Coordinates of C-alpha atoms and ligand atoms in Angstrom, one line a residue:
Chain A
M23 CA 17.0 -19.8 28.8
A24 CA 20.0 -18.8 26.9
R25 CA 20.6 -15.0 26.4
F26 CA 23.2 -14.6 23.7
A27 CA 25.3 -11.7 23.6
M28 CA 28.5 -10.1 22.7
L29 CA 31.2 -7.9 24.2
I30 CA 33.5 -6.0 22.1
D31 CA 36.8 -4.5 23.0
A32 CA 37.4 -2.3 20.2
S33 CA 40.5 -0.5 21.8
R34 CA 42.2 -4.1 21.1
C35 CA 41.3 -4.0 17.2
T36 CA 44.3 -3.8 14.9
G37 CA 41.9 -3.6 11.7
C38 CA 43.2 -6.7 10.3
N39 CA 39.6 -7.6 8.9
A40 CA 40.3 -11.3 9.7
C41 CA 36.9 -11.5 11.4
R42 CA 35.0 -10.1 8.2
I43 CA 37.1 -12.8 6.1
A44 CA 36.5 -15.9 8.8
C45 CA 32.7 -15.0 8.5
Q46 CA 32.7 -14.6 4.7
M47 CA 34.2 -18.2 4.6
Q48 CA 31.9 -19.6 7.0
W49 CA 28.8 -18.3 4.9
Q50 CA 30.4 -18.7 1.7
L51 CA 29.8 -15.1 1.0
P52 CA 31.2 -13.2 -2.3
P53 CA 34.1 -10.6 -1.7
E54 CA 31.6 -7.7 -1.9
R55 CA 29.2 -9.0 0.6
Y56 CA 30.2 -9.1 4.3
F57 CA 28.2 -9.4 7.7
N58 CA 30.6 -7.3 9.8
R59 CA 32.7 -4.3 8.9
L60 CA 35.3 -1.9 10.8
E61 CA 34.5 1.7 11.1
H62 CA 37.3 4.0 11.4
R63 CA 37.7 7.3 13.2
E64 CA 40.6 9.7 14.0
R65 CA 40.9 11.5 17.4
G66 CA 42.9 14.3 18.4
I67 CA 45.5 16.6 16.7
Y68 CA 48.8 15.5 15.6
P69 CA 51.2 14.7 17.4
N70 CA 48.4 13.7 20.0
A71 CA 46.3 11.9 17.8
K72 CA 44.9 8.4 17.5
W73 CA 43.3 6.3 14.9
E74 CA 40.4 4.1 16.5
I75 CA 38.7 0.9 14.8
V76 CA 35.0 -0.2 15.8
P77 CA 33.9 -3.5 14.4
I78 CA 30.3 -3.5 13.7
Q79 CA 27.7 -6.3 12.8
C80 CA 24.0 -6.8 13.4
M81 CA 23.3 -5.8 17.3
H82 CA 20.6 -8.5 17.5
C83 CA 18.7 -5.9 19.0
D84 CA 16.3 -6.7 21.9
N85 CA 13.5 -4.3 20.3
P86 CA 14.5 -4.6 16.3
P87 CA 13.0 -2.0 14.2
C88 CA 13.7 -4.8 11.3
R89 CA 11.5 -7.2 12.8
D90 CA 8.8 -4.8 13.6
V91 CA 8.6 -3.6 10.0
C92 CA 8.9 -6.7 8.3
P93 CA 5.3 -7.2 6.5
T94 CA 5.9 -11.1 6.4
G95 CA 7.5 -11.9 9.8
A96 CA 10.3 -13.1 7.7
T97 CA 12.5 -11.4 10.3
Y98 CA 12.2 -12.9 13.8
K99 CA 13.7 -12.9 16.9
R100 CA 14.4 -16.5 18.7
T101 CA 13.9 -16.7 22.5
D102 CA 17.5 -16.7 22.9
G103 CA 17.5 -13.4 21.5
I104 CA 19.2 -14.1 17.9
V105 CA 17.6 -12.2 15.1
L106 CA 17.3 -14.2 11.9
I107 CA 15.5 -14.2 8.6
D108 CA 13.3 -16.6 7.2
S109 CA 14.2 -16.3 3.6
K110 CA 11.2 -18.4 2.2
K111 CA 9.0 -15.7 4.0
C112 CA 11.0 -12.8 2.6
I113 CA 9.3 -10.7 -0.3
G114 CA 12.0 -8.7 -0.8
C115 CA 10.8 -5.4 0.2
K116 CA 14.0 -4.2 1.9
Y117 CA 11.8 -2.3 4.8
C118 CA 14.1 -3.9 7.1
L119 CA 17.3 -2.5 5.4
A120 CA 15.6 0.7 5.5
A121 CA 14.7 0.2 9.2
C122 CA 17.9 -0.8 10.6
P123 CA 20.0 2.1 12.2
Y124 CA 23.2 0.4 12.2
G125 CA 23.4 -0.3 8.2
V126 CA 24.1 -4.0 8.8
R127 CA 22.0 -5.8 6.4
Q128 CA 23.2 -6.5 2.8
I129 CA 20.8 -7.8 -0.2
N130 CA 21.8 -11.3 -1.4
E131 CA 21.7 -12.7 -4.8
N132 CA 17.9 -13.6 -4.2
G133 CA 16.9 -10.0 -3.1
V134 CA 16.8 -11.2 0.6
P135 CA 18.6 -8.6 3.0
E136 CA 21.0 -10.8 5.2
K137 CA 23.1 -10.2 8.0
C138 CA 25.1 -11.7 10.9
R139 CA 23.4 -14.5 12.1
F140 CA 25.5 -15.0 15.6
C141 CA 26.3 -18.3 13.8
A142 CA 22.8 -19.7 15.5
E143 CA 23.3 -23.2 14.2
Y144 CA 26.8 -23.5 15.5
I145 CA 26.7 -21.9 19.0
I146 CA 23.8 -24.4 20.0
E147 CA 26.6 -27.1 19.9
G148 CA 29.0 -25.0 21.6
I149 CA 31.2 -23.7 18.6
M150 CA 32.4 -20.2 18.9
P151 CA 31.5 -18.0 15.9
P152 CA 34.5 -17.4 13.7
C153 CA 34.6 -13.7 13.9
T154 CA 35.2 -14.6 17.7
S155 CA 37.3 -17.6 17.5
T156 CA 39.7 -16.0 14.5
C157 CA 40.7 -12.9 16.2
M158 CA 44.3 -12.6 17.4
N159 CA 43.4 -10.1 20.1
E160 CA 40.3 -11.4 21.5
V161 CA 38.3 -8.2 20.6
R162 CA 34.9 -10.5 20.6
V163 CA 33.5 -12.1 23.6
F164 CA 30.6 -14.1 22.7
G165 CA 28.3 -16.1 25.3
D166 CA 25.2 -16.3 27.5
L167 CA 24.2 -13.7 29.7
D168 CA 21.9 -15.9 31.7
D169 CA 24.9 -18.1 32.7
P170 CA 26.5 -16.4 35.6
N171 CA 29.9 -18.5 35.0
S172 CA 30.3 -17.5 31.1
K173 CA 32.9 -15.5 30.1
I174 CA 30.8 -12.6 29.0
S175 CA 29.0 -12.7 32.3
K176 CA 32.2 -12.1 34.2
L177 CA 33.7 -9.7 32.0
M178 CA 30.3 -7.6 31.9
A179 CA 30.3 -7.4 35.9
K180 CA 34.0 -5.8 35.8
K181 CA 33.9 -3.6 32.8
E182 CA 32.2 -0.4 32.1
V183 CA 30.4 -1.3 28.9
Y184 CA 27.9 0.9 26.3
Q185 CA 25.8 0.1 23.4
L186 CA 25.7 1.9 20.1
L187 CA 22.9 4.3 19.2
P188 CA 21.0 3.9 22.4
E189 CA 18.9 6.8 21.5
K190 CA 17.1 4.6 18.9
G191 CA 15.6 2.4 21.5
T192 CA 16.6 -0.7 19.8
K193 CA 18.2 -2.2 23.0
P194 CA 21.3 -4.0 21.1
R195 CA 22.7 -7.2 22.4
I196 CA 26.1 -6.2 21.4
Y197 CA 28.1 -4.3 24.1
Y198 CA 31.4 -2.3 23.7
V199 CA 34.1 -1.9 26.6
K200 CA 34.5 1.7 27.7
K201 CA 38.1 2.9 27.3
Chain B
M6 CA -2.4 17.3 -31.4
F7 CA -4.4 15.5 -29.0
T8 CA -6.1 13.0 -31.1
K9 CA -7.0 9.6 -29.9
K10 CA -4.4 8.3 -32.4
N11 CA -1.6 10.1 -31.0
W12 CA -2.3 9.4 -27.6
L13 CA -2.6 5.7 -28.4
L14 CA 0.6 6.0 -30.5
I15 CA 2.4 7.5 -27.5
S16 CA 1.0 5.1 -25.0
L17 CA 2.1 2.0 -27.1
L18 CA 5.7 3.5 -27.5
L19 CA 5.7 4.0 -23.6
I20 CA 4.4 0.5 -23.3
G21 CA 7.3 -0.9 -25.3
I22 CA 9.8 1.0 -23.5
G23 CA 8.5 -0.4 -20.3
A24 CA 8.0 -4.1 -21.4
I25 CA 11.5 -4.0 -22.4
G26 CA 12.7 -2.8 -18.7
A27 CA 10.2 -5.4 -17.2
I28 CA 11.6 -8.3 -19.0
N29 CA 14.9 -7.0 -18.0
V30 CA 14.0 -6.9 -14.4
L31 CA 12.0 -10.2 -14.5
L32 CA 15.0 -12.0 -16.4
H33 CA 18.1 -10.5 -14.2
G34 CA 16.3 -9.7 -11.1
E35 CA 17.3 -6.8 -8.5
H36 CA 21.0 -6.6 -10.2
V37 CA 19.7 -4.4 -12.9
L38 CA 18.2 -1.8 -10.5
G39 CA 20.4 1.0 -9.3
I40 CA 19.6 0.1 -5.7
N41 CA 22.2 -0.7 -3.2
N42 CA 22.7 -1.5 0.6
Q43 CA 22.9 2.0 1.6
V44 CA 19.8 3.3 -0.7
P45 CA 17.6 0.2 -0.7
W46 CA 14.5 2.0 -2.2
G47 CA 14.8 3.7 -5.6
I48 CA 12.8 5.3 -8.2
L49 CA 10.6 2.4 -8.5
I50 CA 9.4 2.8 -4.7
A51 CA 8.9 6.6 -5.8
G52 CA 7.0 5.5 -8.7
Y53 CA 4.9 3.3 -6.5
V54 CA 4.0 6.2 -4.4
F55 CA 3.5 8.5 -7.3
F56 CA 0.7 6.1 -8.6
A57 CA -0.9 5.0 -5.2
V58 CA -1.0 8.7 -4.1
S59 CA -2.6 9.9 -7.2
S60 CA -5.0 7.1 -7.4
T61 CA -6.2 8.1 -3.7
G62 CA -6.0 11.6 -4.7
V63 CA -8.4 11.2 -7.7
G64 CA -10.4 9.3 -5.2
L65 CA -10.7 12.2 -2.7
I66 CA -11.5 14.6 -5.1
S67 CA -14.3 12.7 -6.5
S68 CA -15.6 12.0 -3.0
L69 CA -16.6 15.7 -2.8
G70 CA -19.4 14.8 -5.0
H71 CA -20.2 11.1 -4.0
V72 CA -19.6 11.5 -0.3
F73 CA -20.0 15.3 0.6
G74 CA -22.9 16.2 -1.9
F75 CA -21.2 18.9 -3.9
T76 CA -23.4 18.3 -7.1
R77 CA -20.9 19.6 -9.5
F78 CA -18.3 17.1 -8.5
E79 CA -20.7 14.2 -9.4
L80 CA -19.7 15.0 -12.9
L81 CA -16.5 13.4 -12.0
G82 CA -18.0 10.2 -10.9
R83 CA -17.3 7.3 -13.3
R84 CA -14.1 8.7 -15.0
A85 CA -12.5 9.3 -11.6
L86 CA -13.1 5.8 -10.6
L87 CA -11.8 4.3 -13.8
V88 CA -8.6 6.3 -13.7
S89 CA -8.5 5.7 -9.9
I90 CA -8.4 1.9 -10.7
I91 CA -6.0 2.2 -13.4
L92 CA -3.5 4.3 -11.4
L93 CA -3.3 1.8 -8.6
L94 CA -3.1 -1.2 -10.7
C95 CA -0.2 0.5 -12.3
G96 CA 1.2 1.5 -8.8
F97 CA 1.1 -2.2 -7.8
G98 CA 2.6 -3.5 -11.0
V99 CA 5.7 -1.0 -10.1
L100 CA 5.9 -2.3 -6.7
G101 CA 5.6 -5.8 -7.9
L102 CA 8.5 -5.4 -10.3
E103 CA 10.5 -3.7 -7.7
L104 CA 10.2 -6.7 -5.6
A105 CA 11.5 -8.7 -8.8
N106 CA 8.5 -10.9 -8.4
P107 CA 4.9 -9.4 -8.4
F108 CA 3.3 -12.4 -6.8
N109 CA 5.3 -11.7 -3.4
L110 CA 2.7 -8.9 -3.1
I111 CA 0.1 -11.7 -2.4
Y112 CA 2.2 -13.5 0.2
I113 CA 2.1 -10.5 2.4
L114 CA -1.7 -11.7 3.0
L115 CA -0.8 -15.3 3.7
S116 CA 1.8 -14.5 6.7
P117 CA 0.8 -11.0 8.0
N118 CA 3.0 -9.0 10.4
F119 CA 0.3 -6.3 11.9
R120 CA 3.0 -4.2 13.5
S121 CA 4.5 -3.6 9.9
P122 CA 3.0 -0.5 8.3
I123 CA 4.0 -2.1 4.5
W124 CA 1.4 -4.9 5.8
W125 CA -1.2 -2.3 6.6
M126 CA -0.5 -0.6 3.2
G127 CA -1.1 -4.0 1.4
A128 CA -4.4 -4.1 3.3
F129 CA -5.6 -0.8 2.8
Y130 CA -4.7 -0.6 -1.0
G131 CA -6.3 -3.8 -1.4
L132 CA -9.1 -3.1 0.2
Y133 CA -9.6 0.3 -1.6
L134 CA -9.1 -1.5 -5.0
I135 CA -11.8 -3.9 -4.4
L136 CA -14.0 -1.1 -3.0
L137 CA -13.1 1.1 -6.5
F138 CA -14.2 -2.1 -8.6
A139 CA -17.6 -2.5 -6.7
E140 CA -18.2 1.4 -6.7
F141 CA -17.5 1.5 -10.7
Y142 CA -19.5 -1.6 -11.3
Y143 CA -22.7 -0.2 -9.3
S144 CA -22.0 3.4 -10.7
L145 CA -22.3 2.0 -14.3
H146 CA -25.3 0.2 -13.7
N147 CA -26.7 3.3 -11.8
D148 CA -27.6 1.6 -8.7
H149 CA -27.0 4.7 -6.6
K150 CA -28.4 2.9 -3.5
K151 CA -25.2 0.8 -3.5
V152 CA -22.9 3.4 -4.8
K153 CA -23.4 5.7 -1.9
P154 CA -22.4 3.3 1.0
I155 CA -19.7 2.0 -0.7
A156 CA -18.4 5.2 -1.4
N157 CA -18.4 6.2 2.2
V158 CA -16.6 3.3 3.2
A159 CA -14.1 3.8 0.5
F160 CA -13.6 7.4 1.4
I161 CA -12.3 6.2 5.0
T162 CA -10.3 3.6 3.4
K163 CA -8.4 6.2 1.1
L164 CA -7.5 8.4 3.8
A165 CA -6.1 5.4 5.9
A166 CA -4.3 4.0 3.0
V167 CA -2.9 7.4 2.0
S168 CA -1.9 8.4 5.5
N169 CA -0.4 5.0 6.3
L170 CA 1.7 5.4 3.1
G171 CA 3.2 8.3 4.9
V172 CA 3.6 6.3 8.1
V173 CA 5.6 3.5 6.3
F174 CA 8.3 6.2 5.8
G175 CA 7.6 7.9 9.1
M176 CA 8.0 4.8 11.3
L177 CA 11.8 4.7 10.7
H178 CA 13.8 5.9 13.5
S179 CA 16.8 5.1 11.2
R180 CA 16.0 7.9 8.8
P181 CA 15.5 11.1 10.6
F182 CA 14.3 12.8 7.4
W183 CA 11.3 10.8 7.0
Q184 CA 10.5 10.1 10.9
G185 CA 7.4 11.4 12.4
P186 CA 3.8 12.2 11.4
Y187 CA 4.7 15.0 8.9
F188 CA 4.6 12.6 5.8
S189 CA 1.4 11.3 6.6
L190 CA -0.2 14.6 6.2
Y191 CA 1.9 15.6 3.5
M192 CA 0.6 12.5 1.4
I193 CA -3.0 13.5 1.9
L194 CA -2.4 16.9 0.8
T195 CA -0.2 16.0 -2.1
A196 CA -2.8 13.5 -2.9
I197 CA -5.4 16.3 -3.4
L198 CA -2.9 17.8 -5.4
S199 CA -2.2 15.1 -8.0
G200 CA -5.9 14.2 -7.9
S201 CA -7.1 17.4 -8.8
A202 CA -4.5 17.8 -11.4
I203 CA -5.1 14.5 -13.1
L204 CA -8.7 15.3 -13.2
A205 CA -8.4 18.4 -14.7
I206 CA -6.0 17.0 -17.6
I207 CA -8.7 14.3 -18.4
F208 CA -11.7 16.4 -18.0
Y209 CA -10.2 19.1 -20.3
L210 CA -9.3 16.4 -22.7
V211 CA -13.0 15.0 -22.5
G212 CA -14.3 18.5 -22.9
E213 CA -12.4 19.1 -26.0
K214 CA -14.0 15.8 -27.4
G215 CA -17.6 16.9 -26.5
G216 CA -17.8 14.7 -23.6
Q217 CA -20.0 16.3 -20.6
V218 CA -17.7 18.5 -18.4
A219 CA -20.0 21.8 -17.7
Y220 CA -22.0 21.9 -14.6
R221 CA -24.6 25.1 -14.7
G222 CA -22.7 26.0 -17.9
E223 CA -19.3 26.2 -16.2
H224 CA -16.3 23.9 -17.1
I225 CA -15.6 21.5 -14.3
V226 CA -11.8 22.2 -15.1
I227 CA -12.1 25.8 -13.6
S228 CA -13.2 24.2 -10.1
L229 CA -10.5 21.7 -10.2
G230 CA -8.0 24.5 -11.1
K231 CA -9.2 26.2 -8.0
I232 CA -8.5 22.9 -5.5
L233 CA -5.0 22.7 -7.6
V234 CA -4.0 26.0 -6.6
A235 CA -5.0 25.6 -2.9
A236 CA -3.3 22.5 -2.9
L237 CA 0.1 23.9 -4.6
F238 CA -0.2 26.7 -2.0
I239 CA -0.5 24.6 0.8
T240 CA 2.1 22.2 -0.5
A241 CA 4.6 25.2 -0.9
I242 CA 4.0 25.7 2.7
F243 CA 4.6 22.4 3.9
T244 CA 7.7 22.2 2.1
F245 CA 9.1 25.5 3.3
W246 CA 8.4 24.6 7.0
K247 CA 9.6 21.1 6.6
L248 CA 12.9 22.3 5.2
I249 CA 13.3 25.2 7.8
T250 CA 12.6 23.0 10.9
S251 CA 15.1 20.5 9.5
I252 CA 17.8 23.2 9.1
Y253 CA 17.2 25.1 12.3
G254 CA 19.1 24.0 15.0
G255 CA 21.0 21.4 12.6
V256 CA 19.2 18.2 13.7
P257 CA 21.4 15.2 12.8
G258 CA 20.2 13.6 9.6
K259 CA 17.8 15.8 8.9
Y260 CA 19.7 18.8 8.5
E261 CA 22.0 17.1 5.9
A262 CA 19.1 15.6 4.0
A263 CA 17.7 19.2 3.8
I264 CA 21.0 20.6 2.4
A265 CA 21.1 17.9 -0.1
L266 CA 17.7 18.9 -1.6
L267 CA 18.7 22.7 -1.4
K268 CA 22.3 22.7 -2.6
G269 CA 23.5 19.1 -2.6
P270 CA 23.3 16.3 -5.3
L271 CA 19.3 16.6 -5.1
S272 CA 19.2 20.3 -5.9
L273 CA 18.7 20.4 -9.7
K274 CA 15.6 17.9 -9.3
F275 CA 14.4 19.8 -6.5
W276 CA 14.6 23.5 -7.6
L277 CA 14.0 22.8 -11.2
F278 CA 11.5 20.1 -11.5
E279 CA 9.9 20.0 -7.8
I280 CA 9.7 24.0 -6.8
I281 CA 10.0 25.9 -10.3
A282 CA 8.1 23.6 -12.8
G283 CA 5.9 22.1 -10.4
L284 CA 4.8 24.7 -7.7
I285 CA 5.8 28.2 -8.9
I286 CA 4.8 28.0 -12.7
P287 CA 1.4 26.4 -12.3
I288 CA 0.4 28.8 -9.4
Y289 CA 1.5 31.7 -11.9
I290 CA -0.4 30.4 -14.7
L291 CA -3.5 29.4 -12.7
F292 CA -3.8 32.9 -11.2
K293 CA -2.5 34.4 -14.4
Y294 CA -5.3 33.1 -16.6
Q295 CA -7.8 33.1 -14.2
F296 CA -8.6 29.3 -14.3
Q297 CA -9.1 29.0 -18.4
P298 CA -9.4 25.5 -18.8
A299 CA -6.7 25.2 -21.4
K300 CA -4.4 26.8 -18.8
V301 CA -5.4 24.8 -16.1
F302 CA -4.8 21.6 -18.2
L303 CA -1.2 23.2 -18.9
A304 CA -0.6 23.8 -15.0
A305 CA -1.9 20.4 -14.2
I306 CA 0.7 19.1 -16.6
L307 CA 3.4 20.5 -14.8
A308 CA 2.0 20.0 -11.4
M309 CA 2.1 16.4 -12.2
I310 CA 5.6 16.5 -13.5
G311 CA 6.7 18.2 -10.4
V312 CA 4.8 15.4 -8.1
L313 CA 6.8 12.9 -9.8
F314 CA 10.0 14.6 -9.0
M315 CA 8.7 15.4 -5.8
R316 CA 8.3 11.8 -4.9
M317 CA 11.8 10.9 -6.1
D318 CA 13.3 13.8 -4.0
F319 CA 11.5 12.4 -1.0
V320 CA 12.6 8.7 -1.4
F321 CA 16.0 9.6 -2.0
A322 CA 16.5 12.6 0.7
G323 CA 15.7 10.0 3.3
Q324 CA 18.3 7.7 2.4
I325 CA 21.0 9.9 1.2
I326 CA 22.8 10.6 4.4
P327 CA 24.9 8.0 5.5
L328 CA 24.0 6.3 8.8
R329 CA 25.9 7.7 11.6
V330 CA 26.5 4.7 13.9
I331 CA 30.0 5.9 15.0
E332 CA 30.2 9.8 15.7
G333 CA 32.9 11.0 13.8
A334 CA 33.7 8.0 11.6
L335 CA 35.2 8.1 8.3
S336 CA 32.4 8.0 5.6
V337 CA 31.2 9.4 2.2
P338 CA 29.5 12.6 2.4
Y339 CA 26.1 11.2 0.6
N340 CA 25.1 7.9 -0.5
T341 CA 24.9 7.3 -4.0
Y342 CA 22.2 5.7 -6.2
V343 CA 22.0 5.9 -10.0
P344 CA 18.8 4.6 -11.3
G345 CA 19.0 1.7 -13.8
W346 CA 17.6 2.3 -17.3
S347 CA 15.0 -0.4 -16.6
E348 CA 13.8 1.4 -13.6
W349 CA 13.2 4.7 -15.7
A350 CA 11.6 2.3 -18.4
L351 CA 9.3 1.0 -16.0
I352 CA 8.2 4.1 -14.9
L353 CA 7.6 5.3 -18.3
G354 CA 6.0 2.3 -19.2
A355 CA 3.5 2.4 -16.1
I356 CA 2.4 6.0 -17.7
G357 CA 2.0 4.5 -21.0
V358 CA -0.4 1.7 -19.4
T359 CA -2.2 4.5 -17.6
I360 CA -2.9 6.3 -20.9
F361 CA -3.8 3.2 -22.9
L362 CA -6.2 1.8 -20.4
Y363 CA -7.8 4.8 -19.9
I364 CA -8.2 5.3 -23.7
I365 CA -9.8 1.7 -23.9
G366 CA -11.9 2.4 -20.6
E367 CA -13.4 5.5 -22.5
Q368 CA -14.2 3.4 -25.5
K369 CA -15.8 0.5 -23.6
F370 CA -17.9 2.3 -20.8
K371 CA -20.4 4.9 -20.9
L372 CA -18.7 7.3 -18.6
D373 CA -20.6 10.5 -19.0
V374 CA -22.8 11.1 -15.8
Q375 CA -26.1 13.1 -16.2
V376 CA -25.8 15.4 -13.1
E377 CA -29.1 17.2 -12.1
E378 CA -28.9 20.7 -12.2
E379 CA -30.7 24.0 -12.8
Y380 CA -29.6 26.7 -14.6
H381 CA -30.8 30.1 -16.2
D382 CA -31.0 29.7 -20.1
Q383 CA -30.4 32.5 -22.4
A384 CA -33.7 34.0 -22.0
G385 CA -33.0 33.9 -18.3
N386 CA -35.4 31.4 -17.5
L387 CA -34.9 28.5 -14.7
V388 CA -34.6 25.4 -16.1
S389 CA -33.4 22.1 -15.2
G390 CA -31.3 19.4 -17.3
K391 CA -28.0 19.5 -18.9
A392 CA -26.3 23.1 -19.2
P393 CA -24.6 23.8 -22.1
L394 CA -21.0 24.8 -22.0
N395 CA -20.7 28.7 -22.3
N396 CA -16.9 29.1 -22.3
Ligands
SF4_17 S1 21.2 -4.3 14.2 FE1 19.9 -4.1 12.7 S2 19.4 -5.9 11.5 FE2 20.6 -6.3 13.6 S3 18.4 -6.7 14.9 FE3 19.1 -4.5 15.1 S4 18.0 -3.4 13.6 FE4 17.8 -5.9 13.2
SF4_18 S1 13.0 -7.4 2.9 FE1 12.4 -9.5 3.7 S2 13.0 -9.9 5.7 FE2 13.2 -7.5 5.2 S3 11.4 -6.7 5.9 FE3 10.9 -7.3 3.7 S4 10.0 -9.3 4.0 FE4 10.9 -8.8 5.9

C-alpha cells in the first residue's frame, strides 16, 4: 500500500514561483487561483538579516478537519493518503474552507473549494507532480513512504524534519527539512 | 402607523428588493457575493443563524406553556408556532441561496457524513420543521392529546438544533475565536433573547388589534419583557467574559479577533449596534418604563436589530484574522469582506417574507387561544374565563 508524502526543503527555495505556475498549467487554473503559494518572512536585524520563503499547499493531512466537517462526504481521503474532493457531491457550503488551518482551499467557478490534489491521476502512472519536477532547486521531493527505497524515505531517514501547525492535530503528509 | 396595509406595503417592498438579489445570485452564482477564500462565510450565513436561532428561540419561549405548564405562556401557542415555522423557512431560504442552489440542502440527506456538524444541523432543523408543522396542525384542531407529546419531542429537538448550531462553529480548531463549547451555550441564550423579543413585538401588535394577549388581566408582553431583560443581562455577561478571556493572556487568534471587535474594523458595528442599541438601551428602556407593553415593543425592536448585528459580528470575527501558518510571515492585519448588494437584499427580503407570511397567517388561521384562567373581577369575585385587559 502506498503512503504518499512530500518533503520540502524550504531553505533551497528562491521564490521564483515556477511551482505555482506549473500547477496552474497542469490544472488549467485562472491566474488568480493557485494550489500552492509561497509565504515570506524576515528574520534577524540588518546586517544579519535573512529572507525566508516557505512553500505551502494542501498537506493531505492524515486527520483532515476538512474531511470530517464535510456534510456530504464530498471531501475524502484515499487509502494512499491523498485527500480529494468529489465535486459532484459538493454542496458548496465552504465548511472545509473554514476548517482548514492552512488556508489552502480556493473556491472555483462552480463554488467548489478546490486544492492541491497531489496530482492523483498522474502519480499512479509514475509521473511526478509538476510542482516537484519543474523546480530548478529540487525543493520538493514527492514519493511513497511505504517504499523504503524511495528517495523521500531515504531523505526522511537522514534529515531532521518538522510539520506545520502540529498543534492542530491534523497530522500533515507534507514534511519540511529543519535548517 | 401599524396598520395592516402599511405592514403589507413594507413587506412587499422588502420582498421586491430580496427578489432582485435572489435573481442576481441565481443567475450569476457566488461571484456576486462578497465572500472570498479568506472569508468564506458572509452575512448570508449570519442571516441564516439569525433566522434559525430566532425560530428556535420563539419555540423555546412557547415551550414554557406547552412543555413546562406555565399557563400564561399557552397564550403564545399558535402564533409562536406559526412565526417559528416562517422564520425557519426564511433561514433555510437564505442558506439555500448562499449555496447558490437551494436544492443542495436536500443532497445533505442523500449522502450523509455523520461526523459533520452541518449534517446534524440539517437533520435537527429538518426534524424541527416537521414537528413544528405537526404541532401547528394539531394545535389548530385543538387536539391536545397529540400536541403535548409532539411539543415534548420538539423541545429536545430545539435544544439539540440550536446548541449544535453553535458547535458548527465551535468544532473549528482552525478558528480560535469560535473553537470550544462557548457558542453552543451562547446560541441557546441568544435564542431566548431573540425569541422573547420577537414574541413581544408580535403580541404587542396583536394586542393593539384587539387579539387575546391578556392572562389574568395582565398583558403577556410584560412577562415577555421580563424574560427579555434577563436574557439581555446574561448575554452582556457572556459577551464580557468572552472578550476578557480572549484578551487576557493574548491567546493567538482569539486576542486579535477580540481586538477587531473592540477597536478594529468591527468596532463600529459592535459598539453601536450590538452593545449600545442591542443591549444597553433596551435594558434601560425595560427598567425605566417598568415593562409597559409599548416600551417593551420598542426595546424588543432595538434588541432584534442588535441581534442581527451580533450574528454578523460573530461570523466575521471568527474569520477576520488571517490564518497563521508560518510564525511571523508577512500578511495583511485583517482579512477583508465587503458584502455584495445582493447579500443585503436577501436579508431584507427574508425579513419581508417573514412579515408578509405572518400577516397572511393571521388572516388564514384562528390564532387566538382560549387559556383557562381564574381571575378576580371588578367586584372582587373569583371567576373563570377570559380576563379583560386592564392596562
Ligand atoms: S491541508 Fe487543509 S485542505 Fe489539505 S487535507 Fe489538510 S485540512 Fe484538508
Ligand atoms: S464545500 Fe463541498 S467539499 Fe467543502 S465541506 Fe462543503 S460539501 Fe464538502
